[in-house]
Each structure stands twice: as structure tokens, then as C-alpha cells.
Amino acid sequence: MRLLHALTLLLAMSCKPPPAEMQHMPQADPARGKAVMERVGCAACHEISGIRWPKGKAGPSLRGFADQGLIAGRLPNRPDNLAAFVRDAPAVVPGSTMPAMPISESEARDVAAFLYAGRK
Amino acid sequence: MWRLSFMQEGNSELPEKSIVPVFDPAGPYAGSITILSWILITMACGVLLIVLAALWVALFGGERIRKKLGGAKAVWIGGIGFPVVVLTVLLVYGLSLTRNLTEPVPRTAMRVRITGEMWWWRVAYLDGQGRPAMIDANELHIPAGQPVLLELESNDVVHSFWVPRLSGKLDMVPGRRNILPIQADTPGVFAGQCAEYCGGPHALMGFVVIAHEPAEFALLMAGRRTKRPAGSAEGAALFRSTGCAACHRIAGTDANGMAGPDLTYAGSRRSLGAGILPNNRGTMMGWIGDSQSIKPGNRMPPYKMLSAAQLQTLTDYVRAQK
């Protein structure tokens, strides 16, 4: 029985790499990312884990973004894609309603790290 | 209050994470109030220590000292003499210290009428005759190093105007005009907050004061006086057809609604939603799209029926108003 459990677990693990590894961003700082998001007001449109106010509804909720499938329904949810998207969404996903935001490339990586760190 | 963090751009004096700085005066009016506050706090602590000591003696002290402390003499000295002397000295000193708050300000000083609304601020820069010369909302530009007189009024309930670094707080009472002088000694950005509960989103009724070098301030005002209609014709048409113009005014256009904040200079404002959000394209779209999820209970309806393209056009039109 225990063997069966272990096998099932192994099988489950082989399907999808653990999100923590795939979304590992060693050079980015989630705390700095949170400060950036507060400075530019991302939460005016999005509900975001770790940000208590506001919880904007004009855009989709970003709670627990690590589990999100595609970014904006188009891009694989990878750190490089996410960092590029939060900085200049229309350039990465043409036609995106979300505008380009006034943040630098390194700040964008911090923002992505913060989004991945958020729990549901 | 993290929402002030966006005000720190270009204002390195503020710490990384600041709450509304109450004990950090930036001008003479706030200065005298801060000194008086520290004196009151220090003295209150002293009195507390004396009372605690007396309580300790009453509970655990020896027979003789307790008898002494319980006598009529102690009551006369400690209960009447001491408070009368201390409070009289404090009253005289406090009034003379904060005299600058009620002293007449030079007739040439700039006057601005600020009217409390649920849950934002109407701002009218007055001319020499006291008539509104320029209308704005939720943000006040002042020259640094000079006193500015504010005429505080209210259109609905009691609000209280408070920019802690520039002056004291003063109620805005319907039917009354209260006068408050403010001054910033150096250029900077100063956060304000409604300080009297005024209903639902009261906590989200913030204010921003921006002090400029006098020459820079004169330039800004001159630029505003010569303002021409800006933004795309498509945006202007949408502003009319979606009903924005019924509540919002944009000088030089036929949008002349008076129920909501004036948007003539909305694109140049530092904050959005009455001092609560940074003002950029993204936050403006979020605000127009669904301001109720940001500031629940505010009087602007959500505009969820707009298409993404319409929302963008409208946002760009409002942002072009500088």
C-alpha cells in the first residue's frame, strides 16, 4: 500500500515540475516587488496576495499567481514572460487592455517574484 | 498607511515606509503646534508618574507617609494648587506659542477655498476680490516660504482639513467659513487626510499639497491660465456620450458638471481618487472601469459597460488634461 502511495506520488510529480522550481527567480526580491507594486498602484485593477488595499476589479485577480495557467491567456507562465508582461503588456501581448507600467526591467522581475510568492 | 508611498517620488526626505508624519513640521504653523504637542506629552507623562507614585504610596507606603498624603493639606496643594498653577502657565504659554495661527496674514497672501465633499475636496484658487479664478480638486499647489490662507467650507457634512506637516487641523462645517493658514518652508509634497469621520469612504479621503519654488509656482499658474482644450476629438465625444460630462467639468469644453471633481488638470495630478492612488494610465483605467472596488461607496458609478478600446480612449483623454 505504501509502495502504491509512493508510486502515485512519483507519477504525480513527474507530470509537472514543482512550481517553486520552475518559477525560481534567484536574483529578484519579492519585498522590493511589493514596494514597486504599491508605488505604481497595480492593485487599482487587480486583487493581489499580500496587498490588503485596494482590491481592484477592473482587471483579473492575481491571487496565487504561481498556479495560473497562461499569462493573459496567451503566454506560458514563466518568469521571463511575466516580467516582460507586467512592464509592457501591449508589446508582449498585442491588444492587451493592460497598459505599459512605469517600472524598470529589474523592478519588473521583482514584481514577478512577488506575484509568484503570493498564496491563494 | 502604504498608500502614501507613491508620494515619495522626488521627495527623498520621506522614509521608505511612512505613515502620515504627524511630528515632522515643515513650516511655522505646524512647527508651533508640534512644540506644544511635545510639551503636553512630556507634562502628561510627568503627571502620570506622580499619580502612579502616589498610588503606590497609598497601597504599600508606611503609616506616617500615608497619613500625610491623605491630609487636607495634600489635597489643597496637590489637588487644587498644583493643577491651577500648571494649567494656567500652560494655557498662557500655549496661546502665545500658537499665536501665529491666528495672527493676520499679509493681504497679498494667496487665498484658496477648499470645500469638503463626500469624499473629496473642491479646490478654488481665489483672485484679489475673493472670486474663484481657477478650479481644481484634491490637490493644492502653493509657493514655498509664504503663508497661504485657506477658506475651509463644506457642502454636505462636517469634514476636517488636515495636512499635519503644514498646519493644524480645522473642521469644515456646512454653512461656515473657517480660515486656516498653511505654509511650507521648502518645496516638497505633503500628504493630507480628512480628520473627521464623514461616512463610508472617509478613510480614503486624502489630499496632496505640493509646494514649489515661487518662480516655478508662478510659471505653473501662468501655464494653467492659458490652458487650451486638449485630447482627441474621439475622447471628447466619448466623455460626453458616456455621461462623464454630467458630473465632471473640463474648462474650455462643454463638459461642465459640478457634482464631481473638476478634471481640467486631472492629467497633471499626482494622485487619483482623492490622494489615495498614484496617477498613471493603469490606475486611471482601473478607476474609471470600477472605482467602487477601489473606494467602495464613492459616488462615481462603475463603468463596466465600456469596451477595452473605449476605456483606453477615455483614459487617454482625461490624462491629456494638464
XYZ file of C-alpha atoms in Angstrom:
442
model
C 0.000 0.000 0.000
C 2.753 2.381 0.998
C 4.586 1.497 -2.178
C 1.473 2.335 -4.185
C 1.266 5.728 -2.479
C 4.880 6.419 -3.219
C 4.419 5.385 -6.836
C 1.360 7.604 -7.236
C 3.274 10.489 -5.731
C 6.198 9.861 -8.045
C 3.851 9.709 -11.011
C 2.151 12.945 -9.984
C 5.487 14.662 -9.576
C 6.687 13.596 -12.995
C 3.670 15.209 -14.697
C 4.556 18.774 -13.797
C 7.702 20.197 -12.312
C 7.090 21.734 -8.884
C 6.111 25.366 -9.423
C 8.686 26.604 -6.957
C 11.481 25.325 -9.176
C 10.067 26.483 -12.475
C 9.337 29.918 -11.094
C 12.578 30.254 -9.178
C 13.984 33.768 -9.516
C 17.252 33.901 -7.590
C 18.104 37.496 -8.448
C 14.685 39.015 -7.817
C 13.420 40.322 -4.489
C 9.706 39.844 -3.726
C 9.768 42.507 -0.988
C 11.093 45.067 -3.440
C 8.468 43.881 -5.913
C 5.712 44.603 -3.415
C 7.029 48.128 -2.855
C 7.090 48.698 -6.622
C 3.500 47.480 -6.975
C 2.371 49.832 -4.233
C 4.232 52.727 -5.833
C 2.552 52.310 -9.224
C -0.793 51.074 -7.894
C -1.241 47.683 -9.609
C -3.940 46.881 -7.064
C -6.193 49.570 -8.554
C -7.166 46.903 -11.104
C -6.058 43.611 -9.557
C -6.605 41.697 -6.374
C -3.103 40.627 -5.280
C -1.978 38.272 -2.495
C -0.207 40.268 0.209
C -1.743 43.629 -0.700
C -4.659 44.478 1.567
C -5.963 47.534 -0.245
C -7.245 48.147 -2.827
C -8.594 45.017 -4.465
C -9.472 46.391 -7.880
C -11.883 44.503 -10.087
C -11.225 46.174 -13.443
C -8.595 43.523 -14.167
C -8.360 39.825 -13.223
C -7.399 38.668 -9.733
C -3.722 37.751 -9.391
C -4.055 35.814 -6.148
C -1.815 32.771 -6.090
C -0.385 33.598 -9.484
C 2.099 30.713 -9.266
C -0.777 28.358 -10.129
C -2.024 30.473 -13.042
C -2.049 28.734 -16.420
C -1.332 31.220 -19.174
C -0.468 34.884 -18.771
C -3.288 36.952 -20.302
C -4.489 33.690 -21.889
C -1.541 33.713 -24.324
C 1.908 33.271 -22.797
C 3.296 30.347 -20.778
C 3.509 31.397 -17.139
C 7.298 31.703 -16.905
C 9.321 34.332 -15.017
C 10.755 35.933 -18.158
C 7.308 36.223 -19.756
C 5.719 37.560 -16.598
C 8.431 40.162 -16.021
C 8.134 41.345 -19.635
C 4.326 41.412 -19.449
C 3.971 43.446 -16.234
C 6.342 46.079 -17.645
C 4.945 46.477 -21.140
C 1.874 44.318 -21.672
C 0.825 45.647 -25.112
C 4.299 44.924 -26.524
C 4.240 41.312 -25.349
C 0.554 40.562 -25.915
C -0.671 42.886 -28.694
C -4.150 44.148 -27.973
C -3.793 43.792 -24.231
C -6.002 46.153 -22.240
C -3.360 46.476 -19.554
C -1.138 49.459 -20.279
C 2.648 49.653 -20.047
C 3.651 50.477 -16.479
C 6.343 52.953 -15.380
C 8.796 50.388 -13.944
C 12.330 49.291 -14.882
C 13.336 45.823 -16.079
C 14.790 44.816 -12.731
C 11.714 46.151 -10.945
C 9.569 44.068 -13.291
C 11.496 40.937 -12.239
C 10.908 41.839 -8.582
C 7.185 42.258 -9.302
C 7.087 38.810 -10.964
C 8.848 37.289 -7.959
C 6.299 38.873 -5.632
C 3.400 37.541 -7.705
C 4.875 34.022 -7.587
C 5.407 34.257 -3.831
C 1.711 35.005 -3.223
C -0.560 32.313 -1.779
C -4.148 31.791 -2.862
C -0.559 53.783 5.534
C 1.194 52.420 2.489
C -0.843 54.429 0.076
C 1.409 57.387 0.770
C 4.408 55.553 -0.625
C 3.747 56.839 -4.141
C 4.226 60.399 -2.950
C 7.863 59.772 -2.244
C 8.980 60.058 -5.837
C 11.267 63.078 -5.955
C 10.908 63.512 -2.234
C 13.836 61.685 -0.718
C 13.237 63.199 2.720
C 10.436 60.795 3.458
C 11.422 57.444 4.916
C 10.972 54.279 2.907
C 7.649 53.394 4.546
C 5.947 56.376 6.032
C 2.743 56.823 7.916
C 1.251 60.341 7.846
C 4.125 62.167 9.554
C 2.490 63.996 12.432
C 5.562 65.106 14.393
C 7.551 66.352 11.430
C 6.655 70.026 10.846
C 7.641 71.606 7.526
C 6.559 75.176 8.278
C 5.966 77.694 11.083
C 2.305 76.839 11.726
C 2.881 73.119 12.099
C 6.089 73.951 13.987
C 4.449 75.738 16.918
C 1.778 73.039 17.174
C 4.425 70.306 17.253
C 6.386 72.048 20.030
C 3.198 72.429 22.087
C 2.311 68.768 21.481
C 5.683 67.587 22.791
C 5.381 69.823 25.871
C 1.875 68.467 26.573
C 3.002 64.866 26.106
C 6.037 65.345 28.364
C 3.990 67.022 31.090
C 1.242 64.418 30.879
C 3.888 61.726 31.383
C 5.234 63.628 34.411
C 1.777 63.901 35.967
C 1.152 60.216 35.285
C 4.370 59.335 37.136
C 3.351 61.500 40.125
C -0.106 59.888 40.250
C 1.369 56.384 39.989
C 3.844 57.201 42.787
C 1.007 58.488 44.982
C -0.988 55.350 44.231
C 1.982 53.185 45.184
C 2.361 55.051 48.476
C -1.361 54.713 49.188
C -1.204 50.946 48.634
C 2.172 49.969 50.050
C 3.565 53.044 51.872
C 4.212 53.335 55.583
C 1.580 54.524 58.066
C 3.102 58.005 58.560
C 3.557 58.942 54.938
C 0.070 57.684 54.087
C -1.415 59.857 56.802
C 0.462 62.851 55.459
C -0.673 62.199 51.906
C -4.286 61.714 52.992
C -4.470 65.026 54.834
C -6.349 68.147 53.770
C -3.096 69.956 53.076
C -2.088 67.429 50.410
C -5.463 67.801 48.720
C -5.193 71.602 48.701
C -1.680 71.575 47.302
C -1.763 68.532 45.015
C -5.427 68.616 44.055
C -6.037 72.343 43.589
C -2.889 74.464 43.867
C -0.680 72.380 41.566
C -3.205 71.965 38.708
C -4.269 75.635 38.817
C -0.684 76.879 38.584
C 0.460 74.361 35.985
C -2.607 74.655 33.773
C -2.603 78.466 33.909
C 1.058 78.628 32.943
C 0.437 76.080 30.216
C -2.589 77.939 28.852
C -0.775 81.277 28.671
C 2.331 79.693 27.179
C 0.337 77.575 24.712
C -1.706 80.519 23.482
C 1.362 82.694 22.986
C 3.242 79.836 21.305
C 0.496 79.176 18.762
C -0.327 82.870 18.318
C 0.982 82.707 14.766
C -2.044 80.588 13.806
C -4.461 83.458 14.449
C -2.222 86.396 13.528
C -3.356 88.276 10.431
C -1.628 87.122 7.263
C -0.407 89.771 4.738
C -3.228 90.933 2.461
C -1.185 89.882 -0.516
C -1.145 86.239 0.616
C -2.654 83.723 -1.757
C -6.166 82.578 -0.814
C -7.674 79.246 -1.728
C -11.157 77.999 -0.939
C -11.301 74.305 -0.162
C -14.730 72.750 0.129
C -15.237 69.357 1.710
C -17.386 66.954 -0.299
C -18.261 63.318 0.348
C -15.407 62.108 -0.207
C -13.125 64.533 -1.996
C -12.075 68.182 -1.942
C -13.163 71.034 -4.191
C -10.295 73.495 -4.638
C -10.789 77.074 -5.881
C -7.850 79.458 -6.225
C -9.239 82.929 -5.481
C -8.361 86.233 -7.151
C -7.787 89.545 -5.343
C -11.546 90.070 -4.961
C -12.075 86.624 -3.468
C -13.685 85.182 -6.604
C -12.743 81.719 -7.864
C -10.137 82.201 -10.599
C -9.154 78.597 -11.150
C -10.892 75.388 -10.173
C -9.137 72.153 -9.284
C -9.722 69.203 -6.957
C -7.924 67.040 -4.401
C -4.584 68.756 -4.901
C -3.190 72.151 -3.927
C -0.138 73.876 -5.363
C 1.449 76.545 -3.186
C 4.603 78.678 -3.296
C 7.160 77.633 -0.678
C 8.222 80.042 2.057
C 4.973 82.059 2.045
C 1.813 81.815 4.098
C -1.299 80.716 2.178
C -4.783 81.302 3.559
C -7.314 78.528 3.185
C -11.051 79.218 3.401
C -12.495 75.920 4.562
C -16.124 75.129 3.801
C -18.316 72.074 3.422
C -21.125 71.203 1.037
C -22.578 68.269 2.954
C -21.367 67.002 6.325
C -18.585 68.027 8.697
C -15.127 67.224 7.353
C -11.788 68.200 8.831
C -8.895 69.502 6.783
C -5.518 68.274 7.981
C -2.099 68.410 6.385
C -0.051 67.618 9.505
C 3.302 68.889 8.227
C 1.914 72.295 7.218
C -0.624 73.345 9.839
C -3.157 72.295 12.425
C -6.404 70.548 11.650
C -9.580 72.546 11.267
C -13.169 71.412 10.795
C -15.110 72.190 7.634
C -18.616 72.975 8.828
C -21.590 73.360 6.474
C -22.685 76.994 6.349
C -19.485 78.329 7.880
C -16.183 79.571 6.530
C -13.177 78.688 8.691
C -9.810 80.255 7.960
C -6.616 78.210 8.225
C -3.133 79.471 7.329
C -0.645 76.948 5.978
C 2.980 77.293 4.966
C 5.751 75.044 3.686
C 9.254 76.424 4.194
C 10.781 74.383 1.386
C 9.417 72.754 -1.786
C 8.022 69.274 -1.309
C 4.978 67.041 -1.359
C 2.783 66.882 1.715
C 0.025 64.405 2.416
C -3.292 65.382 3.942
C -6.247 63.445 5.251
C -9.841 64.137 6.249
C -9.743 64.023 10.028
C -13.455 63.948 10.870
C -15.500 60.843 10.130
C -17.751 61.786 7.221
C -19.260 58.475 6.106
C -18.237 55.301 4.249
C -15.005 56.038 2.397
C -13.853 58.694 4.918
C -10.545 56.893 5.423
C -9.949 57.138 1.669
C -10.383 60.909 1.566
C -6.813 62.088 1.173
C -5.295 65.297 -0.083
C -1.988 66.360 -1.613
C -0.208 69.690 -1.199
C 2.723 70.442 -3.479
C 4.987 73.353 -2.572
C 7.100 74.836 -5.375
C 9.870 77.426 -5.607
C 7.960 80.742 -6.042
C 9.262 81.240 -9.604
C 8.311 77.697 -10.583
C 4.901 78.191 -8.964
C 4.263 81.384 -10.961
C 5.177 79.537 -14.154
C 2.799 76.674 -13.324
C -0.106 79.020 -12.654
C 0.587 81.057 -15.797
C 0.594 77.837 -17.828
C -2.730 76.826 -16.346
C -4.325 80.171 -17.109
C -3.556 79.774 -20.804
C -4.790 76.191 -20.958
C -6.430 75.116 -24.217
C -8.680 72.110 -24.755
C -6.522 69.004 -25.116
C -7.006 65.372 -26.055
C -8.520 63.606 -29.051
C -11.897 64.547 -30.545
C -12.862 60.892 -30.200
C -12.100 61.044 -26.484
C -14.071 64.268 -26.074
C -17.079 62.703 -27.803
C -16.856 59.635 -25.584
C -16.527 61.844 -22.485
C -19.864 63.411 -23.476
C -21.717 60.316 -24.642
C -20.854 58.067 -21.686
C -22.079 60.724 -19.274
C -18.767 61.783 -17.687
C -19.525 65.405 -18.525
C -22.670 65.349 -16.404
C -20.571 65.293 -13.237
C -17.135 66.489 -14.320
C -16.019 69.821 -15.693
C -13.159 70.360 -18.136
C -12.548 74.075 -18.637
C -12.703 75.187 -22.252
C -15.030 72.353 -23.288
C -18.764 71.887 -22.912
C -18.185 69.415 -20.073
C -19.401 71.435 -17.117
C -20.760 69.027 -14.499
C -20.218 70.249 -10.971
C -21.174 67.187 -8.921
C -17.771 65.518 -9.151
C -14.147 66.693 -9.112
C -13.051 69.154 -11.798
C -10.883 67.343 -14.352
C -9.363 70.368 -16.113
C -5.900 69.443 -14.757
C -6.571 65.777 -13.946
C -3.675 64.542 -16.101
C -1.116 66.535 -14.119
C -2.353 65.427 -10.719
C -0.035 63.420 -8.560
C -2.800 61.271 -7.111
C -6.091 59.707 -8.077
C -9.331 59.143 -6.174
C -8.579 61.985 -3.677
C -4.987 61.370 -2.666
C -5.215 57.603 -2.469
C -3.608 56.160 -5.624
C -0.721 57.112 -7.874
C -1.956 58.725 -11.070
C -0.847 56.757 -14.130
C -2.537 55.225 -17.148
C -3.128 51.912 -15.416
C -4.643 53.272 -12.220
C -6.801 55.703 -14.206
C -8.205 52.811 -16.258
C -8.881 50.865 -13.090
C -10.592 53.870 -11.517
C -12.854 54.609 -14.489
C -13.585 50.902 -15.021
C -14.583 50.155 -11.455
C -13.870 52.823 -8.856
C -16.255 51.062 -6.471
C -13.788 48.215 -5.969
C -11.110 50.769 -5.039
C -13.119 53.243 -2.946
C -16.343 51.457 -2.014
C -19.302 53.776 -1.601
C -17.891 56.725 -3.540
C -20.385 58.495 -5.767
C -18.894 57.583 -9.131
C -20.615 54.563 -10.695
C -18.501 51.763 -12.181
C -18.196 51.936 -15.963
C -18.044 48.229 -16.672
C -20.001 48.596 -19.909
C -17.078 50.260 -21.671
C -15.075 48.196 -24.146
C -11.322 47.980 -23.642
C -10.781 50.396 -26.546
C -13.307 52.869 -25.142
C -11.713 52.665 -21.709
C -8.310 53.384 -23.235
C -9.594 56.307 -25.307
C -11.372 57.827 -22.332
C -8.347 57.346 -20.080
C -6.031 58.984 -22.591
C -8.454 61.881 -22.984
C -8.594 62.550 -19.248
C -4.830 62.120 -18.950
C -4.324 64.726 -21.679
C -5.975 67.359 -19.449
C -2.997 69.052 -17.824
